[in-house]
Every structure is written in C-alpha cells, then in structure tokens.
Amino acid sequence: MSDEKEMVGYRQQPGKLPFARPGSGGKNQFSQLRDDELIPESQGGKKKQPWGDHRHDELVTSSAIGKRTPLYDAKWKVTGQAKYGDDIRLSNELIGKILRSPHHFARIKSIDTSAAESLEGVVAIATGADATAKFGVLPVTKDEHALAVNLVRHMGDLVACVAAEDEATALEALKLIEVDYEILDSNNDMAKGLEDSENPIHDRGKYHIGESNIQKRVFQEFGEVTNMEQKAVASHKANWHFQGVNHGFTEPHAVAAHWDPRGRLTIYTPQQVPHYLHRSLADVLEIPMHQINVYRTFVGGGFGGKSDPFPHEMCAAILARKSGRPVRITFDREEVFWINRGRHPSKIEMNLHADSQGRLCGVATDALIDGGSFASFGHVTTYYNGVLHTAPYEIGGFHYTGARVWTNKPASGAMRGHGAVNSRCAVEVGLDDLSEQLAVDPMTFRLANLLPPLSATITGFRITSTGMRECLEKVRAASGWDEKFRKLPLGHGIGVGCGFFISGSGLPIHWDPNKFPHATVHLKIDMDGGVTVHTGAAEIGQGSDTVVAQSVAEVLGLPLDMIRIRSRESDTSPVDLGSYSSRVTFMNANAAISAAMEIREELIEATTEITGADKEKLVIGDRRIYDKTDPAVGVSYLEALHKAQEERGALVASGAYRTPPMGRAHKGAAAGLAPAYSFSAYVAEVKVDVETGETKVLNVWAAHDCGKALNPLSVEGQIIGSCHMGLGQVLSEEMVYGRTGNLMNANLLEYKIPTVHEMPNVFPIIVESNDPEGPFGAKEAGEGPLLPILPSVCNAVYDAIGLRVNELPITQDRMHQNIEKLCKEQGVSDPLELTSPSIEYSQLQEILAKRAEEHEKRDKERRNSENVEPYHNGALFGYEATIPPEEQSNEWEVSVTPSQEYLENPRLAGSAWKHVERRHRSDA
Amino acid sequence: MTKPGHIPMLPQADKIGWSASVNGKSVSKSVESNAILLDVLRDYVGTLGVKRGCDMGTCGCCAVLINGEPRLSCLTLAQEVNDTDITTVEGLADGTHLAPIQETFAIYGGSQCGFCTPGFLVVAEALLRSNQNPTKDEIKTAIEGNLCRCTGYQPIVDSILAASEILSSNEGTIDSTQHQSDPHPGFIEEDN
Ligand code: FES
Ligand code: FES
C-alpha cells in the first residue's frame, strides 16, 4: 500500500456509522475487540503456550475455539424437532418389513412369494434374485447381498422383504412367504473357524484361505523377537476371553427410500458413513452414483454401528423402485442385534516381558476374533488388535498374530475404539502384573517407558504430539494415587490404565491418499453475511457440525449464530468419508479452516482497499476488521464482505485436508496409520463385595490428551460417555449365545447397559498437547477415552482383592466364581479372610523414577526445540535414535510372514497360517 | 388369498374413537381398539418427538406425561388413556421460549445424539413440577428408567440441577427468535 493513497476508510467511532448495510438488521449491537486472554502469545495476546507455537495461531480471533459450546443442533433435539430415521414420513409411503432366516446356516432351495403377493395391501416383494451384486464397506471384502442369494449365514439374515400399505399387512405377508431351506452344519465356535470345513461360510475364490473360515490373518514381527523371554526378568501371560458387545445406540436402524419423478433415488437414513452407502447403492442398484442422493437424518447414536452400508437400506431402495412409492423400513430392537456389527468376541493371548532395567523388551500377542457371518470392517479390525498397542510405550520386540474367522453369528464390525479395546485391556492389565512382579509402581513403570513426542513407533507410526505423561501425572495427583495404591483395605481398590488411539485413519479406503483429499468443506457467503458451510461430515451426536462451525467462526471472527451448516445431503455436500476412525475433528476442521482462510484473505484484502490500512497490520475481531495498532481504523465485517462481493457476488471457497505422506512399506503398514494419535490415562476406584461378587465402580479420574479441546463441553461429554460404554463392557454387557449359537439376549432388558445408578463419578481431565498438524492443535476425543476404562477397572479389582480377571464382563456370577477359586487357591474358607495385595518397592523403583524424570526433560526439550532429531522406537534398547533400528542391525526383525519354524508350533490365531491360500496351492 | 389353515398374526381389531388433549390441543381419532399409545402418538397424532427405542419398556425414549405423570407410551394402550391430558416433548416449550429444562439440556450437554432426550425431558419435567429443588439422588431415581448411551448421564443430571436453579430463580429463558448478531455492528439510527 503506497503512502500517497488516501485513506478512504474512516476512523470509526463506535455508534457512528453513515448508514446501515443492507441486511444488517440495523440494531445497536457493538462488537467486542479481540480478547487478549484467548489470543496466543505469539500473536501479541496473553494466552500462554506451554507447548509452543502452532501453525494456526494467527487465525485465532478468540471467537469460538476452546469455549464450552452447546451443540449446533441441540435445540432441534430438545424440542422434539430433530428428525431421525423413522421420523421421515413421505406422503403415500409404504411400510417395508424383512423376512429373516430362522436358521444359522442353510441353503435356500426355493422361495415362493405368490401367496404373499396376492394378499390385499401388499405392493411389492423382493428376494435375493432382485439384486445379486455384492457390496461391503471395504472394497477388498465385498461379501454381502441386499437379500440372501443362495445361502443364509446367520439367524436373522435377510431373506425377503415386503412393502405393504401398513405394518400389519407387511407382517402378515412375511408369514405367507414360503422358503424351502436345506439346513447346513453351522458353527458358532471361533476356534473351529480356523479349521477346514466342508461348507465354508463364504467362498473367496482363489483368495480363500485353505478351506477354512478364516476371513483375514495377520502376522507381524518387529524388533528383537527371537529371545524376548530369555532377556526378561518378569513375564506376564494371560489368556483373555472377551464377549461380544453391541453398540446399544438408542435409535434402532430405520430408512426411507424414494425415487423422484425424474428417476433419482433419495435415501433417508441415519448413517455415520453416507458416502460408502452411496457407493454401495450404486453397485447394488446398478445405477450411477449421481442418480442417488443420500440424505443423512439425525442419527440417534452410532458408535460404529451405523457405519456399514446395510442390506435393509438396499431393500428399501429396491422396494421403492418396484412399487414406485416411498418405502420406510424400521427395525425393532431385536433386529438391531441381528445386524449387530458390534465389538468382536475375542480370545486374546497376551505375553509381556520386562527386562532387568524395567524396559518392555517383548510384547507377543495372539488375537483370534469372531467376525460373525460377514467381513464388515474385519480386515482392519484384525490389524488393529495388534498394531494399536505398539504405543505409547517403547518396545524391544513385537510379535503379533491375528485372525478373524467367519462364524454363523450376526456380523461383528467396528465399535467405538475399533479393534483396540480388548487387546489394550490385556496389555494394560499385563503391565500391572509386570510391575507387581518387578515390585514397582505401575505409574512409574509406565512413565519410564513412554515414547517421546515426534517419534516413530516400532511399526513406523508417526507420533507427533503426546500428552501421555501429563495424563498419567494428572490422574495420579487427582486420584490421590500415592496414598491409595496397595494401601486400601480388602474389597476396595484402585487401578490405572492407559489408552492410545488413532485420530483419523490415514488411508481413505476407497482411493489412493494422494489422489483425492480425505475431507473437503465448502463455504458460501452471500449478501446477508451469514456463512453457509457445506460439509459431508456426519453429525451423529458427537458434535461434528459444531466443531466445523466453530472452526469457521474462529477464522472469520464471527459469532456462531452467523454460521449455518448444511451437512445432510450428498447432493449438496462435498464427498466426505464420514464419521469413523475418529477422523472428523482432525480432518474436517482442518478442511474448514483452510476454506475459511481463503475467505479471510478476501475480507482483509477488501478492508485494505477500503481503508488503505497496511494488510499486515489488519486483524479480525468480532465482526470487525481493523488495524491492530490503531483499532479505530477498520470496517465492519459486512462492509468488507460487500466490498469483496462487488466483482462477483457471493463468496465461495473450498478447503480440503489430506494426510501427509507417512508410514513404512511393509504389508499392512497403512493399518493404524494416522496423522496424529490421542493418549489417555484413567484411574478407577472400585469396591468389590467379596461375598457376593458385586463390583461397583466409585470414581474414575479420566485424563485424555485431545491435543486442544475445541469444544471442552463435547470433549468432556465424550470422556464421560466413553466411560459409560466401557464400563458396560467391563461390568455387565455381553451378547450371550446359547449352545447352538442362538443369540439369547437380543433386547435391552437382558443386554444390560448401565443405568444412571451404575455410573461412577467421572472426573474428566483434559490434557492439551497441541498437535502440530491438528486444527488449532486438536486431536480426537471420541474413541480413545474408552480404552483405559476397562483395564483400570480390572487393575482396581486386583488391588481390591488380589484377583486377576481375564474374562469380561465381570458380572456378579463370574466374579463370585472367581472369588471362590481364589479362596481355594489361597486356602481360606471365608472370602473375608482373603488378603488385599500390598507392595514393597524394589530397587528398580528408584531407577525407573529417575529414568522417568530424565525422559520428562527429554520430552520437554523435543517439544520446544526448533529442529528435532528423529527418534525411533528402539533407542531405549541402545539403538541409535535417529535411524530406524532395522537399518542398524540384522537382529531387528521386520517380518509379515511366519517362518517355517513358527508354523511348527503356532499359537491359536497364528495357526491360521497353516492354511495355504487357494491360489498358492499346488492343486489350484 | 391365504394359505390353508393360516391364522392371521394380528387379529383385526375394531376401530374405536379415541380422544385426548395432546399438548393442550384436543384430538380425536379413530384407532384400533388394541392400539398402543406410542403408535397412536407417532402415526396418528404426528408427535414424532416421542421416540421408539425398544418397544418393551426398557429404554424410556417413549416416555410422555399422562395427566402430569410420566408413563412409557410403548407399554400403554391408547384406550387406557382416553380423555387424558398428554404432554410430549413438543409440549414443553412455551411458544418461542424453551422450558428451562430444554434450555439446560442444550447448554450443559445433556443431549448428544438426542434420541433419548425427549424421554429424559418429560421425566425431568415431571420431577421438577413436583419437586423444584431435587437432590442428585432424587434426580437419579427419577431417571433410572431412561437409558442414555451417549452422555454417561452425568451431564443430564447437571442439566436437571441447572434447570431447577432457573426455576427457583424465576428467571425464565430467552426468546429463541430474538435478534441475533449484527454483521455490521456499531450502527445507530440517526434519531437514536
Ligand atoms: S420404547 Fe418404550 S421404553 Fe423403549
Ligand atoms: S444422547 Fe444419545 S442416547 Fe442419550
């Protein structure tokens, strides 16, 4: 800006503006100057930045970020105006109902629908023959049909569907459909799924693994794996059994489908991942994607359970097409359990080894997971059961074998904490046992083995920021750990557990990450000044709309009431991968920021034009853009906007986010890869009634590192909610299958979700490690907080009565049996005579405490220095930190296929590798 | 046509006249004599704010107030509540002013996915009508029949406590249509 140019703007005196801008409302509402307390030090504000500067610092306007913000759509919900799946009522609609298999496994010989068709009021009927194309959430494992083609694979599998004028008629029609089945031998035992079978549940052609029911197998070895036992002075081994659990969201699935007169399909559904549904619908209906509009209704809870494209969604579309009328299908609660996709029932063998210096010299895990009848997300789950416990600790050797098998049960899938929850529980309980054996404090033991910020894990994940240490320290202080641990009386105990989770899956399942972005956000601002945000991020109650709105508001210096979100329809929103893998805040908020930055640039440009002020000096405050050295010089937001719009009308901008290049090259290296990771540490305090086996959790101190809490209200809500869900799994929830594989408790009476009375006091503690790449430093908070609750309760139970549980949930009857066994082992007749564990620290304690202290210093330095040297897992074991250890020594293994030697004596899931893929067989 | 020997699953029920005052508005409908209140409210009356989570009395999403008393509409025959006063979540707000309990659920995070919210709201409303200053334990007892999978209940209890404070302070809630932020702040009309 040249000096000669006259200042055409004005020195604005509050309250004295020449005229009201069109659409301003003309009301006397002054704007606030920027709040120094919220502006980072690096920007001349007063906000302390203990974790250093952030790349988004200059975008901070103190408008929205970091404030407790009610959800964007909360008022729809509290007034009953929120429309969920079953609330979509289209005129002239038909009601769809689904005929389900009464058998676990059977071949459909014939289906006769004639009687049903002639029932008055029945308008359309569909069977497997109407849509034979396969679909599935992962492109590599498409194994589902809209309706069973040839085989039914579990009780409740979809066989046929009917659309009728009303529900009673549709139900009646189902009874009139005659299906002739040939019943096949079913299997509900996951271990048996590893063996060859005459009738495998699926046939994957040349990729089929032997003749077995193995859907996916993983073998991984990293580090010094050959002699972990020999190096160890303490070893832990446990065989865990985790029952399957269901998401238990309150809204049952429901869908409405409608083909408009132009021949386009609109599908209304509570989906977490509308885009995958979009793709699958195109496959199944054999029409191009542009002919489909996926409309996401309000979602009454997802937790992973609404993230697959579902067969009933296909059914609604097919019935609507056949009948030419809108069709609505709503599940009852039992059907929700039939479609399931909940957490896998798992058998996990966990081996941990610690050496004389209290380092974790070996982790060897074997996880067999029960996938039920379809692949769903299982491919990924099989990896996650291993790779997601390679941090936050530095590990000398990691050995993982995992297998997922098909059984004739409702399919397992993704559920909050996807694939990480069960094995994390096993690891953290193992660490407790190791510290017991080493006679050290489990807190100190953990603190002395943490990976630093800006490091690489043993499998090559990139840890950018970590607040693990702070989490542990905060819960230690808040819970009064040092006064309580091993000091509480019998039946009263305290335990710690940690968590580590991805903040957005680094691999967009459907495309090369270099090809399209992970997330895209569009902004449109017209003369009225309100900002319309188009995003495909699926609001499922977690607050994604809110976080995106906050990000835009923050960058543009606007109050939240000026931002409106359009995130429902695929017709209007840019493609987004949806709400899974805790990716929304990280990816969508980043995309929203970059879109808003474009607009911001234009507003500042326009302000310069009006006022002649130096662009560098202009800052955005609350609805005003002004010179920071002379705040009286500036213009209102609307003036700048209208100036910027002079040439071209409404401002539009598009922002995108993609992950940086990362990860290693071995097979499966992309599984578990994320642009950032969250960390958490919980301390739980429990009471166990040794006589009845009743376990009550009293308090939970829950620290979670979410990078930066964009909306602390939501973060706390997620932490407490995660505690609730995790407590359900540890205390009471399980899908009970009978001897022949019948699901015995497909209802909320017998599937026991904790009520308000079972909830402990949860004290959420937010730790902000300020992730360098996260939006304003943020990472995820939706799933990670679930992980630590399970092990911290288990460890607290040990502290209370000296009992190591290895089967969840610890229902009263299970606990009672466990306690009886314990009494026998200890030779006491009265459980009240059991002794509560105590501890006397060994010399190692001091060594560890010292190391923890040194590491703390190391971490601080790494965080705050400009040029940080690389740090690879292995440095603690004497390797040069800056080079990947496999490049330093042959001892450091990197292998993803088992050796012949291993196959001679494999562990349970590892035995999956005894089979040869059909394509590699000599007889193939 | 039916199969020989086929017995229809749902016996055809006679239609009966049903009337009630729903959220202060009197409605009368002709419904099946065996119709369930939840179905009548959702399908005939159109108060879709009443939610169906389980259909068997286990989730509390379908709770409504019958003459001020909370009741699970999925376990209630429509006939039973003929000529009663029914309040659903839609009837809590006063015009453009939310009820305090609605406002606090929004502000304190008592509602995440929101599907359980209508049930919690009417139950809490009934509690607050009979007891303006409930203790935490009284609140917990009042909501023990409602499941929430998202919030972990703690924020719900906080919301109800906060609502009781608003009630005792007699402050009321704001008008939701009130003037929102001015994009051109600072302007004052000449004659002001
Ligand atoms: S629907 Fe009535 S209690 Fe669940
Ligand atoms: S807010 Fe989702 S179930 Fe309560």
PDB file of N, CA, C and O in Angstrom, chain A residues 13-35:
ATOM      1  N   GLN A  13     -16.009   5.635  14.862  1.00  0.00           N
ATOM      2  CA  GLN A  13     -16.353   5.829  16.251  1.00  0.00           C
ATOM      3  C   GLN A  13     -17.525   4.912  16.522  1.00  0.00           C
ATOM      4  O   GLN A  13     -18.493   4.926  15.781  1.00  0.00           O
ATOM      5  N   PRO A  14     -17.400   4.193  17.550  1.00  0.00           N
ATOM      6  CA  PRO A  14     -18.475   3.258  17.838  1.00  0.00           C
ATOM      7  C   PRO A  14     -19.807   3.993  17.828  1.00  0.00           C
ATOM      8  O   PRO A  14     -19.952   5.061  18.407  1.00  0.00           O
ATOM      9  N   GLY A  15     -20.760   3.460  17.139  1.00  0.00           N
ATOM     10  CA  GLY A  15     -22.086   4.067  17.158  1.00  0.00           C
ATOM     11  C   GLY A  15     -22.283   5.130  16.106  1.00  0.00           C
ATOM     12  O   GLY A  15     -23.355   5.681  15.955  1.00  0.00           O
ATOM     13  N   LYS A  16     -21.241   5.439  15.358  1.00  0.00           N
ATOM     14  CA  LYS A  16     -21.414   6.482  14.346  1.00  0.00           C
ATOM     15  C   LYS A  16     -21.018   5.925  12.992  1.00  0.00           C
ATOM     16  O   LYS A  16     -19.877   6.004  12.579  1.00  0.00           O
ATOM     17  N   LEU A  17     -21.924   5.298  12.347  1.00  0.00           N
ATOM     18  CA  LEU A  17     -21.663   4.831  11.006  1.00  0.00           C
ATOM     19  C   LEU A  17     -22.653   5.503  10.083  1.00  0.00           C
ATOM     20  O   LEU A  17     -23.770   5.812  10.484  1.00  0.00           O
ATOM     21  N   PRO A  18     -22.245   5.728   8.840  1.00  0.00           N
ATOM     22  CA  PRO A  18     -23.076   6.516   7.940  1.00  0.00           C
ATOM     23  C   PRO A  18     -24.445   5.904   7.642  1.00  0.00           C
ATOM     24  O   PRO A  18     -25.425   6.589   7.595  1.00  0.00           O
ATOM     25  N   PHE A  19     -24.492   4.635   7.401  1.00  0.00           N
ATOM     26  CA  PHE A  19     -25.806   4.065   7.102  1.00  0.00           C
ATOM     27  C   PHE A  19     -25.763   2.568   7.385  1.00  0.00           C
ATOM     28  O   PHE A  19     -24.713   1.951   7.422  1.00  0.00           O
ATOM     29  N   ALA A  20     -26.912   2.039   7.550  1.00  0.00           N
ATOM     30  CA  ALA A  20     -26.976   0.611   7.830  1.00  0.00           C
ATOM     31  C   ALA A  20     -26.734  -0.155   6.555  1.00  0.00           C
ATOM     32  O   ALA A  20     -27.234   0.206   5.504  1.00  0.00           O
ATOM     33  N   ARG A  21     -25.950  -1.181   6.639  1.00  0.00           N
ATOM     34  CA  ARG A  21     -25.747  -2.029   5.471  1.00  0.00           C
ATOM     35  C   ARG A  21     -27.011  -2.832   5.239  1.00  0.00           C
ATOM     36  O   ARG A  21     -27.693  -3.198   6.177  1.00  0.00           O
ATOM     37  N   PRO A  22     -27.288  -3.137   3.978  1.00  0.00           N
ATOM     38  CA  PRO A  22     -28.476  -3.946   3.724  1.00  0.00           C
ATOM     39  C   PRO A  22     -28.344  -5.276   4.463  1.00  0.00           C
ATOM     40  O   PRO A  22     -27.301  -5.913   4.442  1.00  0.00           O
ATOM     41  N   GLY A  23     -29.381  -5.642   5.146  1.00  0.00           N
ATOM     42  CA  GLY A  23     -29.387  -6.936   5.799  1.00  0.00           C
ATOM     43  C   GLY A  23     -28.716  -6.961   7.144  1.00  0.00           C
ATOM     44  O   GLY A  23     -28.570  -8.009   7.753  1.00  0.00           O
ATOM     45  N   SER A  24     -28.285  -5.809   7.637  1.00  0.00           N
ATOM     46  CA  SER A  24     -27.587  -5.849   8.909  1.00  0.00           C
ATOM     47  C   SER A  24     -28.559  -5.933  10.069  1.00  0.00           C
ATOM     48  O   SER A  24     -28.189  -6.263  11.171  1.00  0.00           O
ATOM     49  N   GLY A  25     -29.796  -5.640   9.831  1.00  0.00           N
ATOM     50  CA  GLY A  25     -30.753  -5.657  10.920  1.00  0.00           C
ATOM     51  C   GLY A  25     -30.815  -4.317  11.605  1.00  0.00           C
ATOM     52  O   GLY A  25     -31.762  -4.008  12.315  1.00  0.00           O
ATOM     53  N   GLY A  26     -29.772  -3.518  11.399  1.00  0.00           N
ATOM     54  CA  GLY A  26     -29.780  -2.153  11.889  1.00  0.00           C
ATOM     55  C   GLY A  26     -29.965  -2.019  13.384  1.00  0.00           C
ATOM     56  O   GLY A  26     -30.529  -1.060  13.872  1.00  0.00           O
ATOM     57  N   LYS A  27     -29.526  -2.975  14.130  1.00  0.00           N
ATOM     58  CA  LYS A  27     -29.712  -2.907  15.580  1.00  0.00           C
ATOM     59  C   LYS A  27     -28.415  -2.493  16.246  1.00  0.00           C
ATOM     60  O   LYS A  27     -27.332  -2.699  15.728  1.00  0.00           O
ATOM     61  N   ASN A  28     -28.574  -1.945  17.388  1.00  0.00           N
ATOM     62  CA  ASN A  28     -27.420  -1.472  18.116  1.00  0.00           C
ATOM     63  C   ASN A  28     -26.734  -2.617  18.853  1.00  0.00           C
ATOM     64  O   ASN A  28     -27.050  -2.903  19.982  1.00  0.00           O
ATOM     65  N   GLN A  29     -25.829  -3.280  18.171  1.00  0.00           N
ATOM     66  CA  GLN A  29     -25.074  -4.334  18.840  1.00  0.00           C
ATOM     67  C   GLN A  29     -23.610  -4.118  18.541  1.00  0.00           C
ATOM     68  O   GLN A  29     -23.164  -4.323  17.428  1.00  0.00           O
ATOM     69  N   PHE A  30     -22.891  -3.705  19.555  1.00  0.00           N
ATOM     70  CA  PHE A  30     -21.479  -3.423  19.344  1.00  0.00           C
ATOM     71  C   PHE A  30     -20.681  -4.700  19.294  1.00  0.00           C
ATOM     72  O   PHE A  30     -21.050  -5.701  19.875  1.00  0.00           O
ATOM     73  N   SER A  31     -19.570  -4.665  18.601  1.00  0.00           N
ATOM     74  CA  SER A  31     -18.713  -5.841  18.606  1.00  0.00           C
ATOM     75  C   SER A  31     -17.637  -5.652  19.653  1.00  0.00           C
ATOM     76  O   SER A  31     -17.345  -4.546  20.090  1.00  0.00           O
ATOM     77  N   GLN A  32     -17.087  -6.758  20.032  1.00  0.00           N
ATOM     78  CA  GLN A  32     -16.037  -6.750  21.042  1.00  0.00           C
ATOM     79  C   GLN A  32     -14.685  -6.714  20.347  1.00  0.00           C
ATOM     80  O   GLN A  32     -14.503  -7.324  19.310  1.00  0.00           O
ATOM     81  N   LEU A  33     -13.757  -6.049  20.983  1.00  0.00           N
ATOM     82  CA  LEU A  33     -12.387  -6.178  20.489  1.00  0.00           C
ATOM     83  C   LEU A  33     -11.910  -7.581  20.815  1.00  0.00           C
ATOM     84  O   LEU A  33     -12.518  -8.299  21.593  1.00  0.00           O
ATOM     85  N   ARG A  34     -10.795  -7.962  20.224  1.00  0.00           N
ATOM     86  CA  ARG A  34     -10.294  -9.312  20.477  1.00  0.00           C
ATOM     87  C   ARG A  34      -9.954  -9.495  21.952  1.00  0.00           C
ATOM     88  O   ARG A  34      -9.484  -8.583  22.608  1.00  0.00           O
ATOM     89  N   ASP A  35     -10.250 -10.680  22.434  1.00  0.00           N
ATOM     90  CA  ASP A  35      -9.997 -10.981  23.835  1.00  0.00           C
ATOM     91  C   ASP A  35      -8.544 -11.447  23.997  1.00  0.00           C
ATOM     92  O   ASP A  35      -8.195 -12.553  23.598  1.00  0.00           O
TER      93      ASP A  35
END
